[in-house]
CSV table of C-alpha atoms in Angstrom, one decimal:
chain,number,residue,atom,x,y,z
M,1,MET,CA,0.0,0.0,0.0
M,2,LYS,CA,2.8,2.4,1.0
M,3,ILE,CA,4.8,1.6,-2.1
M,4,PHE,CA,1.8,2.0,-4.3
M,5,SER,CA,1.1,5.5,-3.0
M,6,PHE,CA,4.7,6.5,-3.3
M,7,THR,CA,4.6,5.3,-6.9
M,8,ARG,CA,1.5,7.3,-7.6
M,9,LEU,CA,3.0,10.3,-6.0
M,10,ALA,CA,6.0,10.0,-8.2
M,11,PHE,CA,3.8,9.8,-11.3
M,12,MET,CA,1.9,12.8,-10.2
M,13,ALA,CA,5.1,14.8,-9.6
M,14,LEU,CA,6.3,13.8,-13.0
M,15,ALA,CA,3.1,14.9,-14.6
M,16,VAL,CA,3.3,18.3,-12.8
M,17,LEU,CA,6.9,18.7,-13.9
M,18,ALA,CA,6.2,17.8,-17.5
M,19,THR,CA,3.3,20.2,-17.9
M,20,PRO,CA,5.2,23.4,-18.3
M,21,ALA,CA,7.6,21.7,-20.8
M,22,LEU,CA,4.6,20.5,-22.9
M,23,VAL,CA,3.0,23.9,-22.8
M,24,SER,CA,6.2,25.8,-23.8
M,25,GLY,CA,6.9,23.2,-26.4
M,26,ALA,CA,3.5,23.8,-28.0
M,27,GLY,CA,3.8,27.6,-27.8
M,28,ALA,CA,7.1,27.7,-29.5
M,29,ALA,CA,5.6,26.8,-32.8
M,30,ASP,CA,3.4,29.9,-32.9
M,31,THR,CA,5.8,32.6,-31.7
M,32,PRO,CA,8.9,33.8,-33.5
M,33,ALA,CA,12.1,32.4,-32.2
M,34,ALA,CA,13.7,34.2,-29.3
M,35,SER,CA,16.9,34.4,-31.3
M,36,VAL,CA,17.4,34.9,-35.0
M,37,LYS,CA,20.5,34.2,-37.1
M,38,LEU,CA,21.6,36.4,-40.0
M,39,GLY,CA,24.9,35.4,-41.5
M,40,ASP,CA,27.5,35.9,-38.8
M,41,LEU,CA,25.0,37.9,-36.7
M,42,VAL,CA,22.9,36.5,-33.9
M,43,ILE,CA,20.0,38.7,-32.6
M,44,SER,CA,18.6,37.7,-29.2
M,45,ASP,CA,16.9,38.9,-26.1
M,46,ALA,CA,14.4,41.0,-28.1
M,47,PHE,CA,11.7,42.6,-26.1
M,48,ALA,CA,9.7,45.8,-25.9
M,49,ARG,CA,8.0,47.5,-23.0
M,50,ALA,CA,4.3,47.8,-22.7
M,51,THR,CA,3.3,51.4,-23.2
M,52,LEU,CA,1.2,53.4,-20.8
M,53,PRO,CA,-2.2,54.6,-22.0
M,54,GLY,CA,-1.8,57.9,-23.8
M,55,ALA,CA,1.9,57.2,-24.7
M,56,GLU,CA,2.7,57.9,-28.3
M,57,VAL,CA,6.2,56.3,-28.1
M,58,GLY,CA,7.6,52.9,-27.1
M,59,GLY,CA,11.0,51.4,-26.7
M,60,GLY,CA,12.4,48.2,-28.1
M,61,TYR,CA,15.5,46.3,-26.9
M,62,LEU,CA,17.7,43.4,-28.2
M,63,THR,CA,21.2,42.1,-28.3
M,64,ILE,CA,23.3,41.7,-31.5
M,65,ILE,CA,26.3,39.4,-31.5
M,66,ASN,CA,28.7,39.4,-34.3
M,67,ASN,CA,30.5,36.1,-34.7
M,68,GLY,CA,32.2,37.1,-37.9
M,69,SER,CA,35.7,38.5,-38.5
M,70,ALA,CA,34.4,41.7,-40.1
M,71,PRO,CA,32.5,44.5,-38.4
M,72,ASP,CA,28.9,45.3,-39.5
M,73,ARG,CA,26.6,48.1,-38.8
M,74,LEU,CA,22.9,48.3,-37.9
M,75,LEU,CA,21.6,51.0,-40.2
M,76,ALA,CA,17.9,51.2,-39.5
M,77,ALA,CA,14.9,49.5,-38.0
M,78,THR,CA,11.4,49.5,-39.5
M,79,SER,CA,8.1,48.3,-38.1
M,80,PRO,CA,4.4,48.3,-39.2
M,81,SER,CA,3.5,49.0,-35.6
M,82,ALA,CA,4.5,52.6,-35.6
M,83,LYS,CA,4.6,55.6,-38.0
M,84,LYS,CA,8.3,56.1,-37.5
M,85,VAL,CA,11.1,54.0,-36.0
M,86,GLN,CA,14.5,55.4,-35.1
M,87,LEU,CA,17.6,54.1,-33.4
M,88,HIS,CA,18.3,56.1,-30.2
M,89,SER,CA,20.9,56.4,-27.6
M,90,MET,CA,19.9,57.3,-24.0
M,91,THR,CA,22.5,58.5,-21.6
M,92,MET,CA,22.4,59.9,-18.1
M,93,VAL,CA,24.9,62.8,-17.9
M,94,GLY,CA,25.0,63.6,-14.2
M,95,ASN,CA,21.4,63.5,-13.4
M,96,VAL,CA,20.2,64.6,-16.8
M,97,MET,CA,18.6,62.2,-19.2
M,98,LYS,CA,19.7,62.8,-22.8
M,99,MET,CA,18.1,61.0,-25.7
M,100,ARG,CA,19.5,61.3,-29.2
M,101,PRO,CA,18.8,59.7,-32.6
M,102,VAL,CA,21.9,57.7,-33.6
M,103,VAL,CA,23.4,59.2,-36.8
M,104,GLY,CA,25.0,56.8,-39.3
M,105,GLY,CA,23.9,53.6,-37.6
M,106,ILE,CA,25.4,51.5,-34.8
M,107,ALA,CA,28.7,49.6,-35.3
M,108,ILE,CA,28.6,45.9,-34.4
M,109,PRO,CA,32.3,45.1,-33.9
M,110,ALA,CA,33.8,41.8,-35.3
M,111,GLY,CA,33.7,39.2,-32.6
M,112,GLY,CA,31.8,41.6,-30.3
M,113,SER,CA,28.2,42.5,-29.4
M,114,VAL,CA,26.0,45.4,-28.9
M,115,ALA,CA,23.2,45.4,-26.3
M,116,PHE,CA,20.1,47.6,-26.5
M,117,THR,CA,18.9,48.0,-23.0
M,118,PRO,CA,16.8,50.5,-21.0
M,119,THR,CA,19.9,52.3,-19.9
M,120,GLY,CA,21.6,52.6,-23.4
M,121,PHE,CA,20.5,52.2,-27.0
M,122,HIS,CA,16.8,51.6,-27.8
M,123,ILE,CA,14.7,51.2,-30.9
M,124,MET,CA,12.3,54.2,-30.7
M,125,PHE,CA,8.8,53.7,-32.0
M,126,MET,CA,7.0,57.0,-32.6
M,127,GLY,CA,3.4,57.4,-33.4
M,128,LEU,CA,2.2,53.9,-32.3
M,129,ASN,CA,-0.6,52.4,-34.3
M,130,ALA,CA,-1.8,50.8,-31.1
M,131,PRO,CA,-0.5,50.7,-27.5
M,132,PHE,CA,2.1,47.9,-27.0
M,133,ALA,CA,0.2,45.4,-24.9
M,134,LYS,CA,2.0,43.0,-22.6
M,135,GLY,CA,2.2,39.6,-24.1
M,136,SER,CA,2.0,40.7,-27.7
M,137,GLN,CA,4.7,40.8,-30.3
M,138,ILE,CA,6.0,43.8,-32.2
M,139,PRO,CA,7.4,42.9,-35.6
M,140,VAL,CA,10.6,44.7,-36.5
M,141,THR,CA,12.9,44.5,-39.5
M,142,LEU,CA,16.5,45.3,-38.9
M,143,GLU,CA,18.7,46.5,-41.7
M,144,PHE,CA,22.4,45.9,-41.6
M,145,GLN,CA,25.1,47.3,-43.8
M,146,LYS,CA,26.6,43.9,-44.8
M,147,ALA,CA,24.4,41.2,-43.5
M,148,GLY,CA,21.2,42.5,-45.0
M,149,SER,CA,17.8,42.5,-43.4
M,150,VAL,CA,16.1,40.3,-40.9
M,151,LYS,CA,12.7,40.2,-39.2
M,152,ILE,CA,12.3,39.7,-35.5
M,153,GLY,CA,9.5,39.8,-33.0
M,154,LEU,CA,9.9,41.9,-29.9
M,155,ALA,CA,8.0,40.2,-27.0
M,156,VAL,CA,6.2,42.9,-25.1
M,157,GLY,CA,6.9,42.8,-21.3
M,158,GLY,CA,5.9,45.0,-18.4
M,159,ILE,CA,6.1,48.8,-18.5
M,160,ALA,CA,9.4,48.8,-16.8
M,161,ALA,CA,10.7,45.5,-18.1
M,162,THR,CA,14.5,45.3,-18.2
M,163,ALA,CA,14.9,42.0,-19.9
M,164,PRO,CA,12.7,39.6,-21.9
M,165,ALA,CA,10.1,37.8,-19.8
M,166,ALA,CA,11.4,34.3,-18.8
M,167,ASN,CA,9.4,31.5,-20.5
C,1,MET,CA,45.5,117.6,-21.5
C,2,ASN,CA,48.9,116.0,-21.1
C,3,LEU,CA,49.8,112.4,-21.6
C,4,LYS,CA,49.9,111.6,-17.8
C,5,THR,CA,46.3,112.7,-17.4
C,6,ILE,CA,45.2,110.5,-20.3
C,7,ARG,CA,47.1,107.6,-18.9
C,8,ILE,CA,45.6,107.9,-15.4
C,9,GLY,CA,42.1,108.3,-17.0
C,10,LEU,CA,42.6,105.1,-19.0
C,11,TRP,CA,43.8,103.1,-16.0
C,12,GLY,CA,40.8,104.4,-14.1
C,13,LEU,CA,38.5,103.2,-16.9
C,14,VAL,CA,40.2,99.8,-16.8
C,15,ILE,CA,39.6,99.4,-13.1
C,16,LEU,CA,36.0,100.6,-13.5
C,17,VAL,CA,35.4,98.0,-16.3
C,18,CYS,CA,36.9,95.2,-14.1
C,19,LEU,CA,34.7,96.1,-11.1
C,20,VAL,CA,31.5,96.3,-13.2
C,21,GLY,CA,32.5,93.0,-14.9
C,22,ALA,CA,33.2,91.2,-11.6
C,23,GLY,CA,29.9,92.5,-10.2
C,24,LEU,CA,27.9,91.3,-13.2
C,25,TYR,CA,29.7,87.9,-13.1
C,26,LEU,CA,29.1,87.3,-9.4
C,27,ALA,CA,25.7,88.9,-8.9
C,28,PRO,CA,23.4,86.3,-10.6
C,29,ARG,CA,25.2,83.4,-9.0
C,30,ALA,CA,24.5,84.4,-5.4
C,31,PRO,CA,20.7,83.9,-5.3
C,32,ALA,CA,20.8,80.7,-7.3
C,33,LYS,CA,22.5,78.9,-4.4
C,34,THR,CA,20.3,80.2,-1.6
C,35,SER,CA,16.9,78.9,-2.8
C,36,PHE,CA,15.6,75.6,-3.9
C,37,GLY,CA,11.9,75.0,-4.5
C,38,GLY,CA,9.5,77.7,-3.3
C,39,GLY,CA,8.6,80.4,-5.8
C,40,THR,CA,5.1,80.8,-7.1
C,41,TYR,CA,3.3,79.0,-10.0
C,42,ALA,CA,-0.2,78.3,-11.1
C,43,LEU,CA,-0.5,74.8,-12.6
C,44,VAL,CA,-3.2,72.2,-13.1
C,45,ASP,CA,-3.3,68.6,-12.0
C,46,GLU,CA,-4.3,65.7,-14.2
C,47,ASN,CA,-8.0,66.4,-13.5
C,48,GLY,CA,-7.6,70.0,-14.6
C,49,LYS,CA,-7.9,71.2,-11.0
C,50,PRO,CA,-5.7,74.3,-10.3
C,51,VAL,CA,-2.7,73.6,-8.0
C,52,ASP,CA,0.1,75.9,-6.9
C,53,GLN,CA,3.3,75.9,-4.9
C,54,ASN,CA,1.4,74.8,-1.8
C,55,MET,CA,0.8,71.3,-3.3
C,56,VAL,CA,4.1,70.2,-1.7
C,57,ILE,CA,3.2,71.7,1.7
C,58,GLY,CA,1.5,69.7,4.5
C,59,GLN,CA,2.9,66.2,3.8
C,60,PRO,CA,6.1,64.6,2.6
C,61,SER,CA,6.4,64.5,-1.2
C,62,MET,CA,8.2,62.9,-4.1
C,63,LEU,CA,8.7,65.3,-7.1
C,64,PHE,CA,9.7,64.1,-10.5
C,65,PHE,CA,10.0,66.0,-13.7
C,66,GLY,CA,9.4,64.1,-17.0
C,67,TYR,CA,7.2,63.8,-20.1
C,68,THR,CA,5.0,61.1,-21.7
C,69,HIS,CA,7.0,60.9,-25.0
C,70,CYS,CA,9.8,59.3,-23.0
C,71,PRO,CA,10.3,55.5,-23.4
C,72,ASP,CA,13.0,54.7,-20.8
C,73,VAL,CA,13.4,56.9,-17.8
C,74,CYS,CA,9.9,58.2,-17.2
C,75,PRO,CA,7.9,54.9,-17.2
C,76,THR,CA,10.8,53.3,-15.1
C,77,THR,CA,10.7,56.0,-12.5
C,78,LEU,CA,6.9,55.9,-12.3
C,79,ALA,CA,7.0,52.1,-11.9
C,80,ASP,CA,9.7,52.6,-9.2
C,81,MET,CA,7.6,55.1,-7.3
C,82,ALA,CA,4.6,52.8,-7.5
C,83,SER,CA,6.7,49.9,-6.1
C,84,TRP,CA,8.0,52.1,-3.3
C,85,PHE,CA,4.4,53.1,-2.3
C,86,GLN,CA,3.6,49.4,-2.2
C,87,ALA,CA,6.6,48.5,-0.1
C,88,LEU,CA,5.9,51.3,2.4
C,89,GLY,CA,2.3,50.3,2.8
C,90,PRO,CA,0.5,52.1,5.6
C,91,GLU,CA,3.9,53.8,6.5
C,92,GLY,CA,3.6,55.9,3.4
C,93,LYS,CA,-0.1,56.8,3.7
C,94,ASN,CA,0.7,60.6,3.9
C,95,LEU,CA,3.3,60.6,1.2
C,96,LYS,CA,2.4,62.2,-2.0
C,97,ALA,CA,4.0,62.0,-5.4
C,98,PHE,CA,3.9,64.4,-8.3
C,99,PHE,CA,5.0,63.8,-12.0
C,100,VAL,CA,5.5,67.3,-13.4
C,101,SER,CA,5.6,67.6,-17.2
C,102,VAL,CA,8.5,69.4,-18.8
C,103,ASP,CA,6.6,69.1,-22.1
C,104,PRO,CA,3.2,70.8,-21.4
C,105,GLU,CA,2.6,71.4,-25.1
C,106,ARG,CA,2.0,67.7,-25.6
C,107,ASP,CA,1.1,66.6,-22.1
C,108,THR,CA,-2.4,67.8,-21.5
C,109,PRO,CA,-4.1,66.9,-18.2
C,110,LYS,CA,-6.0,64.2,-20.1
C,111,VAL,CA,-2.9,62.6,-21.6
C,112,LEU,CA,-1.1,62.8,-18.2
C,113,LYS,CA,-4.0,61.3,-16.4
C,114,SER,CA,-4.2,58.1,-18.5
C,115,TYR,CA,-0.4,57.8,-18.5
C,116,VAL,CA,0.2,58.3,-14.8
C,117,SER,CA,-2.9,56.7,-13.3
C,118,ALA,CA,-2.2,53.5,-15.2
C,119,VAL,CA,0.9,53.1,-13.0
C,120,SER,CA,-0.4,54.2,-9.6
C,121,ASP,CA,-3.3,56.2,-8.1
C,122,ARG,CA,-0.8,57.6,-5.6
C,123,ILE,CA,1.0,59.7,-8.3
C,124,THR,CA,-0.5,62.9,-9.6
C,125,GLY,CA,0.3,64.3,-13.0
C,126,ILE,CA,1.0,68.1,-13.1
C,127,THR,CA,1.0,70.3,-16.2
C,128,GLY,CA,0.1,73.9,-17.1
C,129,THR,CA,1.0,76.7,-19.4
C,130,ARG,CA,4.6,76.9,-20.7
C,131,PRO,CA,5.3,80.1,-18.7
C,132,GLU,CA,4.0,78.6,-15.4
C,133,ILE,CA,5.8,75.3,-16.0
C,134,ASN,CA,9.0,77.3,-16.6
C,135,LYS,CA,8.5,78.8,-13.2
C,136,ILE,CA,8.5,75.5,-11.3
C,137,ILE,CA,11.3,74.2,-13.5
C,138,LYS,CA,13.4,77.2,-12.4
C,139,ALA,CA,12.3,76.9,-8.8
C,140,TYR,CA,13.7,73.3,-8.6
C,141,HIS,CA,16.7,74.0,-10.8
C,142,ILE,CA,15.6,71.5,-13.4
C,143,TYR,CA,17.6,71.3,-16.6
C,144,THR,CA,15.5,70.9,-19.7
C,145,LYS,CA,16.3,71.2,-23.4
C,146,LYS,CA,14.2,70.5,-26.4
C,147,ILE,CA,16.0,68.2,-28.9
C,148,PRO,CA,14.6,67.9,-32.4
C,149,ILE,CA,14.5,64.2,-33.6
C,150,GLY,CA,13.8,63.9,-37.3
C,151,THR,CA,12.3,66.3,-39.8
C,152,ASP,CA,8.6,66.3,-38.8
C,153,GLY,CA,8.8,68.5,-35.7
C,154,ASP,CA,9.3,65.5,-33.4
C,155,TYR,CA,11.4,66.2,-30.4
C,156,SER,CA,12.6,64.7,-27.2
C,157,MET,CA,13.3,66.5,-23.9
C,158,ASP,CA,16.6,66.3,-22.1
C,159,HIS,CA,15.7,66.7,-18.5
C,160,THR,CA,17.0,66.3,-14.9
C,161,ALA,CA,15.7,62.8,-13.9
C,162,VAL,CA,16.1,62.4,-10.2
C,163,VAL,CA,13.2,62.1,-7.7
C,164,PHE,CA,13.3,65.0,-5.2
C,165,LEU,CA,12.2,64.3,-1.7
C,166,LEU,CA,10.6,67.3,0.0
C,167,ASN,CA,9.5,67.4,3.7
C,168,SER,CA,6.1,68.6,4.9
C,169,LYS,CA,7.3,72.2,4.7
C,170,GLY,CA,8.1,71.7,1.1
C,171,LYS,CA,11.8,71.9,1.8
C,172,TYR,CA,14.5,69.8,0.1
C,173,ASP,CA,15.3,66.6,2.1
C,174,ASP,CA,17.1,64.3,-0.4
C,175,THR,CA,17.1,62.9,-3.9
C,176,ILE,CA,16.7,59.4,-5.2
C,177,ASP,CA,18.9,58.9,-8.3
C,178,TYR,CA,17.7,57.1,-11.4
C,179,GLY,CA,18.3,53.4,-11.0
C,180,ALA,CA,18.7,53.5,-7.2
C,181,THR,CA,18.2,50.1,-5.6
C,182,PRO,CA,14.9,49.6,-3.7
C,183,SER,CA,16.7,49.4,-0.3
C,184,VAL,CA,18.5,52.8,-0.9
C,185,ALA,CA,15.2,54.4,-2.1
C,186,LEU,CA,13.2,53.0,0.8
C,187,ALA,CA,15.7,54.0,3.4
C,188,LYS,CA,15.6,57.6,2.1
C,189,LEU,CA,11.8,57.6,2.0
C,190,ARG,CA,11.5,56.2,5.6
C,191,LYS,CA,13.9,58.9,6.8
C,192,LEU,CA,11.8,61.6,5.0
C,193,ILE,CA,8.6,60.2,6.5
C,194,SER,CA,9.9,60.0,10.0
C,195,THR,CA,11.4,63.5,10.0
C,196,SER,CA,8.5,65.2,8.2
């Protein structure tokens, strides 16, 4: 009797443990990959922040790794989700926030990486067609000088998300 | 008139210019260091209700200057303030928070209300006419600069992005820097509340 119940308990535990794996496995087919490869470039950790009601702008973030031996350059980002998309840098100079459009693109060094984070570069969406809702995906096309273009989905997290939501 | 008289006259003029120059250089600096906050201004809150310099009197306050066309710092700071309120619980029941727009041309009370109230009902959006907003910006020594981004009249606003802590008399107590850890922020808030 005792052995039977332990066995049953083990099966139940296994079932519970397996559930999230099955769910995330099923979901993976519908959502764009969390990481995209384009030649020597790997783009990962793509996310956006949910926008507050009334906000006309939103920020998108990702990491670009260059595994190649030649530098590349991110020239532009476009998206059907906003009227205008720009590449911006945000810096805190003393206690002053300064945001600037990046002129001439962003260099992705050979063998290096560039991270867009809420304390550095961001993809600036201006004139949103709809508020960025948590849990949705914002499609973005990135245009590189050498590698060409690639489409990626930014997973929308919370209003102050600092990283993609863990799956 | 001999050469000596002219020379003395010229040196006199040089001294006079130096004195006037030094006076002009030093004069505007002195008052800037002596006052922080205060002043008078007539603004409106997110419901269109008139508010003035007395909004920060009578309770401890957090004061932050920002704008809604700001993707990084402003939503982050609002979310931080909301989390501090939550962490303080009943301890922070008298604490107020104000989000003052540095971009009143775009931040109408209606825009501010939907933006700010989505984060916390404890934070009040403040806007007003440009001349009156400029008065509060000056009173708190806030740096702001309009930066054109693109060709269609779009712009961003460089601005001082710290949270000012004011005691119940409206006097400066401390600041919380952007990105401060919750423990640092909460320690400063608890000190503010206990001494207000």
